[in-house]
């Protein structure tokens, strides 16, 4: 899908030993040098990493975080981080380009920074003390958002935030979100977002910070409107890092998927937060292949409304990964956009097996869910408004 296609990167041969860093690195990780042996460093990239204490430290961090991120967002089974890790290894290799515009070490630093920030977000609920400092270093405006999401997701769905036992967490959430709530409710920087929050959507409106605590949907609605206005969004390139809602939080609180959906119907939708479910949920290779095929043949849309269309299609894939596609008795869309019956049947089978394995659904229920997921994908793909 066009809004987030990096998770579809083809697999490449492992390089530097990074794509298959063993879990043992957590217990016996080196305290200096990279996670691989510099004695066998045989190319410019390996030698540059070995020669730089800072790059070596980033490599050790990446290996340790990757080992922790192999468990899927569902808490069982493998994540799809292996594909993302291999794509990162390929990016490291590409830094060694004769006559490249970016010096080798600068390029390597950028690749490591992006990968480690993504891994830190993925692990924010499981190891906050370990990873929040990474996000605070890389993307200071977004780090409080991740901390607040982690605190929120540590409580049950639609928890009663007025209960005394949640007072400390509520106060902390309000504290870390203070700059964000100031942007949305007090300053003049977010007129459309503030109007949308105040006017409400599907019976949910957020007019003041305390309204965030009314339900999961209220919290998600605030995050949905915030994305374009947080420093680093809306064309401000001060933060080049991906701003993902951790999929683990969405698994615990499905309403949080609403924080990543189309809201503005304009270019602003391009700056709404994403999520990392493509990397942290279990692999779905046939679904990814379907997405690639449909995206390749999607005619170019005109006007800024196209960002809403692309975002809607991306949400349909997220719903498929999470088993959250709404049930519909509608017939299948007549147009299959060049997808053959056999390929479609293979994706349906993959999804049904996935729901049975990771969500504990019966075969009959999983088959219905797979149909619903694919109906949602085909209803939103190749749409321009």
Tab-separated table of C-alpha atoms in Angstrom:
chain	number	residue	atom	x	y	z
A	1	UNK	CA	0.000	0.000	0.000
A	2	UNK	CA	1.250	3.411	-0.866
A	3	UNK	CA	1.322	4.967	2.581
A	4	UNK	CA	3.713	2.443	4.107
A	5	UNK	CA	5.443	0.121	1.689
A	6	UNK	CA	8.829	-0.375	3.355
A	7	UNK	CA	7.618	-3.560	5.074
A	8	UNK	CA	7.214	-5.108	1.620
A	9	UNK	CA	10.943	-4.967	0.869
A	10	UNK	CA	12.207	-8.155	-0.742
A	11	UNK	CA	14.381	-10.378	1.425
A	12	UNK	CA	18.104	-10.100	0.912
A	13	UNK	CA	21.021	-12.290	1.867
A	14	UNK	CA	22.098	-11.780	5.486
A	15	UNK	CA	25.032	-9.413	5.894
A	16	UNK	CA	27.265	-8.649	8.888
A	17	UNK	CA	25.371	-11.292	10.843
A	18	UNK	CA	22.830	-8.616	11.812
A	19	UNK	CA	19.718	-10.095	10.277
A	20	UNK	CA	20.014	-13.178	12.459
A	21	UNK	CA	21.360	-11.718	15.716
A	22	UNK	CA	20.823	-14.433	18.361
A	23	UNK	CA	18.811	-13.875	21.515
A	24	UNK	CA	21.991	-14.620	23.434
A	25	UNK	CA	23.269	-11.143	22.668
A	26	UNK	CA	21.089	-9.877	25.509
A	27	UNK	CA	22.910	-11.964	28.082
A	28	UNK	CA	26.400	-11.937	26.630
A	29	UNK	CA	26.510	-8.804	24.553
A	30	UNK	CA	29.913	-7.211	24.043
A	31	UNK	CA	30.487	-3.960	25.869
A	32	UNK	CA	32.626	-2.548	23.075
A	33	UNK	CA	32.886	-3.139	19.388
A	34	UNK	CA	29.911	-4.182	17.236
A	35	UNK	CA	27.817	-7.332	17.611
A	36	UNK	CA	29.890	-9.106	14.938
A	37	UNK	CA	33.573	-10.018	14.931
A	38	UNK	CA	35.823	-7.290	13.581
A	39	UNK	CA	38.551	-9.874	13.014
A	40	UNK	CA	36.700	-10.942	9.885
A	41	UNK	CA	35.640	-7.464	8.724
A	42	UNK	CA	36.040	-7.710	4.973
A	43	UNK	CA	34.525	-4.633	3.373
A	44	UNK	CA	34.318	-0.878	3.791
A	45	UNK	CA	31.041	-0.941	5.702
A	46	UNK	CA	32.253	-3.497	8.237
A	47	UNK	CA	35.558	-1.685	8.677
A	48	UNK	CA	33.836	1.671	9.186
A	49	UNK	CA	31.584	0.199	11.882
A	50	UNK	CA	34.512	-1.451	13.634
A	51	UNK	CA	36.541	1.772	13.535
A	52	UNK	CA	33.803	3.893	15.089
A	53	UNK	CA	32.852	3.512	18.772
A	54	UNK	CA	29.522	5.244	18.150
A	55	UNK	CA	28.614	3.029	15.178
A	56	UNK	CA	29.695	-0.039	17.108
A	57	UNK	CA	27.440	1.000	19.971
A	58	UNK	CA	24.503	1.517	17.584
A	59	UNK	CA	25.140	-1.930	16.110
A	60	UNK	CA	25.119	-3.535	19.567
A	61	UNK	CA	21.896	-1.722	20.371
A	62	UNK	CA	20.283	-2.873	17.132
A	63	UNK	CA	21.263	-6.490	17.706
A	64	UNK	CA	19.880	-6.461	21.258
A	65	UNK	CA	16.619	-4.747	20.336
A	66	UNK	CA	16.087	-6.976	17.327
A	67	UNK	CA	16.492	-10.056	19.497
A	68	UNK	CA	13.793	-8.718	21.818
A	69	UNK	CA	11.468	-7.806	18.937
A	70	UNK	CA	11.270	-11.275	17.417
A	71	UNK	CA	8.117	-12.033	19.424
A	72	UNK	CA	4.990	-10.832	17.632
A	73	UNK	CA	2.659	-8.115	18.865
A	74	UNK	CA	0.173	-10.845	19.792
A	75	UNK	CA	2.584	-12.153	22.417
A	76	UNK	CA	3.096	-15.455	20.596
A	77	UNK	CA	4.613	-16.511	17.329
A	78	UNK	CA	7.245	-14.646	15.307
A	79	UNK	CA	7.023	-11.017	14.353
A	80	UNK	CA	7.750	-9.867	10.822
A	81	UNK	CA	10.819	-7.956	12.041
A	82	UNK	CA	13.082	-10.363	10.187
A	83	UNK	CA	12.024	-8.793	6.885
A	84	UNK	CA	12.558	-5.282	8.261
A	85	UNK	CA	15.956	-6.299	9.637
A	86	UNK	CA	17.083	-7.691	6.305
A	87	UNK	CA	15.943	-4.505	4.596
A	88	UNK	CA	18.056	-2.536	7.088
A	89	UNK	CA	21.080	-4.712	6.383
A	90	UNK	CA	20.602	-3.991	2.696
A	91	UNK	CA	20.489	-0.256	3.422
A	92	UNK	CA	23.760	-0.534	5.360
A	93	UNK	CA	25.368	-2.220	2.378
A	94	UNK	CA	24.149	0.515	0.038
A	95	UNK	CA	25.948	3.148	2.114
A	96	UNK	CA	29.166	2.080	0.393
A	97	UNK	CA	28.527	3.877	-2.875
A	98	UNK	CA	31.441	5.311	-4.830
A	99	UNK	CA	30.926	9.040	-5.188
A	100	UNK	CA	27.847	8.988	-2.974
A	101	UNK	CA	26.433	12.335	-1.864
A	102	UNK	CA	26.478	11.251	1.796
A	103	UNK	CA	29.758	10.209	3.461
A	104	UNK	CA	29.871	6.538	4.446
A	105	UNK	CA	29.840	7.055	8.208
A	106	UNK	CA	27.028	9.608	8.011
A	107	UNK	CA	24.961	7.210	5.941
A	108	UNK	CA	25.549	4.359	8.382
A	109	UNK	CA	24.611	6.568	11.321
A	110	UNK	CA	21.332	7.466	9.623
A	111	UNK	CA	20.398	3.861	8.877
A	112	UNK	CA	21.171	2.731	12.425
A	113	UNK	CA	19.279	5.658	13.934
A	114	UNK	CA	16.138	4.923	11.930
A	115	UNK	CA	16.203	1.191	12.619
A	116	UNK	CA	16.889	1.554	16.327
A	117	UNK	CA	14.147	4.145	16.681
A	118	UNK	CA	11.662	1.827	14.954
A	119	UNK	CA	12.684	-1.073	17.192
A	120	UNK	CA	12.441	1.140	20.263
A	121	UNK	CA	8.862	2.085	19.396
A	122	UNK	CA	8.001	-1.565	18.788
A	123	UNK	CA	9.317	-2.444	22.264
A	124	UNK	CA	7.979	0.613	24.097
A	125	UNK	CA	5.387	-1.348	26.050
A	126	UNK	CA	7.616	-4.312	26.801
A	127	UNK	CA	10.822	-2.550	27.803
A	128	UNK	CA	10.053	1.154	28.351
A	129	UNK	CA	13.044	1.825	30.589
A	130	UNK	CA	15.329	0.370	27.929
A	131	UNK	CA	13.904	2.072	24.857
A	132	UNK	CA	12.280	5.381	25.828
A	133	UNK	CA	15.717	7.058	26.127
A	134	UNK	CA	16.359	6.129	22.478
A	135	UNK	CA	13.128	7.754	21.325
A	136	UNK	CA	13.752	10.810	23.518
A	137	UNK	CA	17.145	11.219	21.877
A	138	UNK	CA	15.920	10.728	18.301
A	139	UNK	CA	12.450	12.306	18.290
A	140	UNK	CA	11.877	14.376	21.463
A	141	UNK	CA	8.366	15.627	20.557
A	142	UNK	CA	7.114	12.084	19.877
A	143	UNK	CA	8.652	10.384	22.914
A	144	UNK	CA	5.967	11.711	25.329
A	145	UNK	CA	3.268	10.374	22.984
A	146	UNK	CA	4.810	6.914	23.119
A	147	UNK	CA	5.148	7.087	26.904
A	148	UNK	CA	1.496	8.116	27.256
A	149	UNK	CA	0.360	5.303	24.963
A	150	UNK	CA	2.345	2.821	27.019
A	151	UNK	CA	0.762	4.015	30.249
A	152	UNK	CA	-2.690	3.938	28.678
A	153	UNK	CA	-2.252	0.436	27.285
A	154	UNK	CA	-1.062	-0.866	30.650
A	155	UNK	CA	-4.653	-0.560	31.906
A	156	UNK	CA	-7.702	-2.572	30.745
A	157	UNK	CA	-9.748	-1.547	27.725
A	158	UNK	CA	-11.977	1.456	28.444
A	159	UNK	CA	-10.729	1.583	32.019
A	160	UNK	CA	-12.406	3.938	34.470
A	161	UNK	CA	-9.732	6.606	34.781
A	162	UNK	CA	-11.558	8.288	37.665
A	163	UNK	CA	-10.639	5.411	39.987
A	164	UNK	CA	-8.109	6.339	42.717
A	165	UNK	CA	-5.751	3.520	41.751
A	166	UNK	CA	-5.239	5.154	38.349
A	167	UNK	CA	-4.672	8.670	39.639
A	168	UNK	CA	-0.882	8.515	39.372
A	169	UNK	CA	-0.923	7.224	35.790
A	170	UNK	CA	-3.571	9.740	34.807
A	171	UNK	CA	-1.455	12.567	36.229
A	172	UNK	CA	1.618	11.284	34.407
A	173	UNK	CA	-0.247	11.050	31.101
A	174	UNK	CA	-1.502	14.611	31.481
A	175	UNK	CA	2.006	15.743	32.359
A	176	UNK	CA	3.801	14.171	29.402
A	177	UNK	CA	1.025	15.190	26.997
A	178	UNK	CA	0.942	18.802	28.231
A	179	UNK	CA	2.864	20.178	25.214
A	180	UNK	CA	0.567	18.259	22.857
A	181	UNK	CA	-2.661	19.293	24.563
A	182	UNK	CA	-1.395	22.877	24.574
A	183	UNK	CA	-0.971	22.677	20.795
A	184	UNK	CA	-4.450	21.265	20.247
A	185	UNK	CA	-6.460	23.235	22.786
A	186	UNK	CA	-4.649	26.497	23.540
A	187	UNK	CA	-2.526	27.625	20.612
A	188	UNK	CA	-3.494	28.849	17.170
A	189	UNK	CA	-1.387	26.259	15.353
A	190	UNK	CA	-4.085	23.598	14.921
A	191	UNK	CA	-7.347	25.215	13.808
A	192	UNK	CA	-8.664	22.305	11.718
A	193	UNK	CA	-7.603	19.686	14.219
A	194	UNK	CA	-9.145	21.590	17.111
A	195	UNK	CA	-12.394	22.090	15.205
A	196	UNK	CA	-12.587	18.394	14.322
A	197	UNK	CA	-11.970	17.374	17.928
A	198	UNK	CA	-14.569	19.821	19.220
A	199	UNK	CA	-17.221	18.991	16.662
A	200	UNK	CA	-16.759	15.299	17.247
A	201	UNK	CA	-16.976	12.191	15.119
A	202	UNK	CA	-19.283	9.201	15.592
A	203	UNK	CA	-20.417	10.550	18.936
A	204	UNK	CA	-16.901	11.212	20.236
A	205	UNK	CA	-15.668	14.745	20.902
A	206	UNK	CA	-12.587	15.977	22.747
A	207	UNK	CA	-12.655	19.617	23.857
A	208	UNK	CA	-10.230	19.574	26.794
A	209	UNK	CA	-7.438	17.364	28.161
A	210	UNK	CA	-9.738	15.646	30.650
A	211	UNK	CA	-11.890	14.403	27.763
A	212	UNK	CA	-9.078	12.072	26.719
A	213	UNK	CA	-9.936	9.838	29.675
A	214	UNK	CA	-13.556	9.239	28.765
A	215	UNK	CA	-12.787	6.141	26.676
A	216	UNK	CA	-10.227	4.480	24.423
A	217	UNK	CA	-11.978	6.071	21.443
A	218	UNK	CA	-11.568	9.567	22.906
A	219	UNK	CA	-7.860	8.989	23.479
A	220	UNK	CA	-7.427	7.607	19.953
A	221	UNK	CA	-9.399	10.507	18.441
A	222	UNK	CA	-7.058	13.004	20.082
A	223	UNK	CA	-3.984	11.169	18.778
A	224	UNK	CA	-5.541	10.951	15.323
A	225	UNK	CA	-5.949	14.731	15.124
A	226	UNK	CA	-2.591	15.475	16.769
A	227	UNK	CA	-0.286	13.839	14.213
A	228	UNK	CA	-0.011	16.671	11.660
A	229	UNK	CA	0.467	19.325	14.342
A	230	UNK	CA	3.142	17.733	16.493
A	231	UNK	CA	6.530	19.365	15.758
A	232	UNK	CA	8.072	17.391	12.934
A	233	UNK	CA	4.757	16.898	11.127
A	234	UNK	CA	2.900	18.946	8.510
A	235	UNK	CA	5.914	19.206	6.231
A	236	UNK	CA	8.277	20.144	9.088
A	237	UNK	CA	11.292	17.919	8.473
A	238	UNK	CA	12.832	18.488	11.905
A	239	UNK	CA	11.999	14.843	12.668
A	240	UNK	CA	12.850	12.377	9.904
A	241	UNK	CA	11.796	9.360	11.989
A	242	UNK	CA	8.704	7.233	11.480
A	243	UNK	CA	5.999	8.009	14.020
A	244	UNK	CA	4.268	4.727	14.682
A	245	UNK	CA	1.666	3.741	17.239
A	246	UNK	CA	3.061	0.482	18.707
A	247	UNK	CA	1.033	-2.443	17.424
A	248	UNK	CA	1.207	-4.074	20.855
A	249	UNK	CA	-0.868	-1.167	22.182
A	250	UNK	CA	-3.442	-1.661	19.428
A	251	UNK	CA	-3.658	-5.386	20.155
A	252	UNK	CA	-4.447	-4.543	23.789
A	253	UNK	CA	-6.732	-1.625	22.903
A	254	UNK	CA	-8.123	-2.095	19.360
A	255	UNK	CA	-9.735	1.362	19.398
A	256	UNK	CA	-6.213	2.810	19.126
A	257	UNK	CA	-6.156	1.760	15.481
A	258	UNK	CA	-8.395	4.795	15.051
A	259	UNK	CA	-5.386	6.996	15.787
A	260	UNK	CA	-3.904	5.954	12.422
A	261	UNK	CA	-6.942	6.307	10.150
A	262	UNK	CA	-7.893	8.967	7.622
A	263	UNK	CA	-9.358	12.004	9.395
A	264	UNK	CA	-8.838	15.195	7.394
A	265	UNK	CA	-9.606	14.132	3.827
A	266	UNK	CA	-6.651	16.166	2.603
A	267	UNK	CA	-2.867	16.352	2.584
A	268	UNK	CA	-3.028	16.411	6.383
A	269	UNK	CA	-3.849	12.701	6.312
A	270	UNK	CA	-0.296	12.111	5.114
A	271	UNK	CA	0.975	13.258	8.533
A	272	UNK	CA	-1.427	11.285	10.713
A	273	UNK	CA	0.466	8.733	12.817
A	274	UNK	CA	1.115	5.295	11.341
A	275	UNK	CA	1.519	1.995	13.191
A	276	UNK	CA	4.141	-0.744	13.022
A	277	UNK	CA	1.814	-3.755	12.664
A	278	UNK	CA	3.365	-4.661	9.309
A	279	UNK	CA	6.655	-5.351	11.093
A	280	UNK	CA	5.529	-6.502	14.533
A	281	UNK	CA	2.551	-8.733	13.708
A	282	UNK	CA	3.341	-12.223	12.347
A	283	UNK	CA	4.333	-12.521	8.690
A	284	UNK	CA	1.628	-12.623	6.019
A	285	UNK	CA	3.640	-13.028	2.803
A	286	UNK	CA	0.658	-13.701	0.534
A	287	UNK	CA	-1.149	-10.626	1.850
A	288	UNK	CA	1.977	-8.545	1.218
A	289	UNK	CA	2.198	-9.933	-2.320
A	290	UNK	CA	-1.451	-9.013	-2.883
A	291	UNK	CA	-0.820	-5.481	-1.612
A	292	UNK	CA	2.183	-5.118	-3.910
A	293	UNK	CA	0.202	-6.261	-6.940
A	294	UNK	CA	-2.770	-4.017	-6.224
A	295	UNK	CA	-0.575	-1.010	-5.533
A	296	UNK	CA	1.449	-1.499	-8.712
A	297	UNK	CA	-1.658	-1.280	-10.883
A	298	UNK	CA	-3.402	1.486	-8.916
A	299	UNK	CA	-3.923	4.457	-11.282
A	300	UNK	CA	-2.580	7.773	-10.053
A	301	UNK	CA	-5.195	9.734	-8.126
A	302	UNK	CA	-5.520	13.495	-8.473
A	303	UNK	CA	-5.920	16.101	-5.759
A	304	UNK	CA	-5.077	15.997	-2.071
A	305	UNK	CA	-8.028	13.689	-1.358
A	306	UNK	CA	-5.787	10.897	-2.639
A	307	UNK	CA	-3.998	10.819	0.713
A	308	UNK	CA	-7.254	9.928	2.425
A	309	UNK	CA	-7.838	7.181	-0.148
A	310	UNK	CA	-4.374	5.707	0.368
A	311	UNK	CA	-4.793	5.902	4.131
A	312	UNK	CA	-8.163	4.113	3.966
A	313	UNK	CA	-6.597	1.270	2.000
A	314	UNK	CA	-3.753	1.056	4.516
A	315	UNK	CA	-6.254	0.762	7.351
A	316	UNK	CA	-7.944	-2.155	5.576
A	317	UNK	CA	-4.619	-4.012	5.573
A	318	UNK	CA	-4.113	-3.190	9.256
A	319	UNK	CA	-7.567	-4.550	10.053
A	320	UNK	CA	-6.651	-7.720	8.175
A	321	UNK	CA	-3.438	-8.168	10.171
A	322	UNK	CA	-5.195	-7.593	13.470
A	323	UNK	CA	-8.403	-9.498	12.780
A	324	UNK	CA	-10.390	-6.284	13.166
A	325	UNK	CA	-12.139	-6.038	9.782
A	326	UNK	CA	-15.831	-5.279	10.361
A	327	UNK	CA	-18.192	-8.086	9.489
A	328	UNK	CA	-20.173	-7.515	6.333
A	329	UNK	CA	-22.709	-9.608	4.467
A	330	UNK	CA	-22.123	-7.662	1.290
A	331	UNK	CA	-21.214	-9.602	-1.798
A	332	UNK	CA	-17.668	-9.555	-3.034
A	333	UNK	CA	-16.766	-6.481	-5.079
A	334	UNK	CA	-17.118	-7.351	-8.749
A	335	UNK	CA	-13.751	-5.873	-9.677
A	336	UNK	CA	-10.683	-7.881	-8.644
A	337	UNK	CA	-8.143	-5.588	-10.345
A	338	UNK	CA	-6.323	-8.388	-12.109
A	339	UNK	CA	-6.025	-10.739	-9.121
A	340	UNK	CA	-6.699	-14.311	-10.156
A	341	UNK	CA	-9.013	-16.663	-8.285
A	342	UNK	CA	-6.153	-18.949	-7.210
A	343	UNK	CA	-4.107	-16.086	-5.750
A	344	UNK	CA	-7.170	-14.778	-3.955
A	345	UNK	CA	-7.920	-18.200	-2.505
A	346	UNK	CA	-4.323	-18.469	-1.272
A	347	UNK	CA	-4.576	-15.154	0.603
A	348	UNK	CA	-7.909	-16.180	2.091
A	349	UNK	CA	-6.401	-19.450	3.324
A	350	UNK	CA	-3.365	-17.653	4.743
A	351	UNK	CA	-5.563	-15.226	6.677
A	352	UNK	CA	-7.864	-17.946	7.992
A	353	UNK	CA	-4.885	-19.986	9.246
A	354	UNK	CA	-3.431	-16.839	10.800
A	355	UNK	CA	-6.627	-16.054	12.739
A	356	UNK	CA	-6.893	-19.634	13.959
A	357	UNK	CA	-3.238	-19.764	15.016
A	358	UNK	CA	-2.746	-16.355	16.624
A	359	UNK	CA	-6.245	-15.284	17.628
A	360	UNK	CA	-7.595	-18.688	18.646
A	361	UNK	CA	-10.549	-18.568	16.259
A	362	UNK	CA	-12.425	-21.664	15.112
A	363	UNK	CA	-11.986	-22.668	11.491
A	364	UNK	CA	-15.469	-21.455	10.633
A	365	UNK	CA	-15.034	-18.080	12.358
A	366	UNK	CA	-11.566	-17.625	10.838
A	367	UNK	CA	-12.926	-18.230	7.340
A	368	UNK	CA	-15.584	-15.553	7.823
A	369	UNK	CA	-12.967	-13.132	9.164
A	370	UNK	CA	-10.714	-13.780	6.174
A	371	UNK	CA	-13.593	-12.977	3.814
A	372	UNK	CA	-14.350	-9.783	5.736
A	373	UNK	CA	-10.701	-8.713	5.620
A	374	UNK	CA	-10.452	-9.199	1.872
A	375	UNK	CA	-13.763	-7.463	1.229
A	376	UNK	CA	-12.415	-4.449	3.120
A	377	UNK	CA	-9.216	-4.440	1.083
A	378	UNK	CA	-10.953	-4.693	-2.268
A	379	UNK	CA	-13.546	-2.094	-1.279
A	380	UNK	CA	-10.832	0.493	-0.565
A	381	UNK	CA	-8.116	-0.259	-3.113
A	382	UNK	CA	-7.978	1.646	-6.418
A	383	UNK	CA	-10.241	4.313	-4.964
A	384	UNK	CA	-9.378	7.992	-5.297
A	385	UNK	CA	-12.055	9.530	-3.087
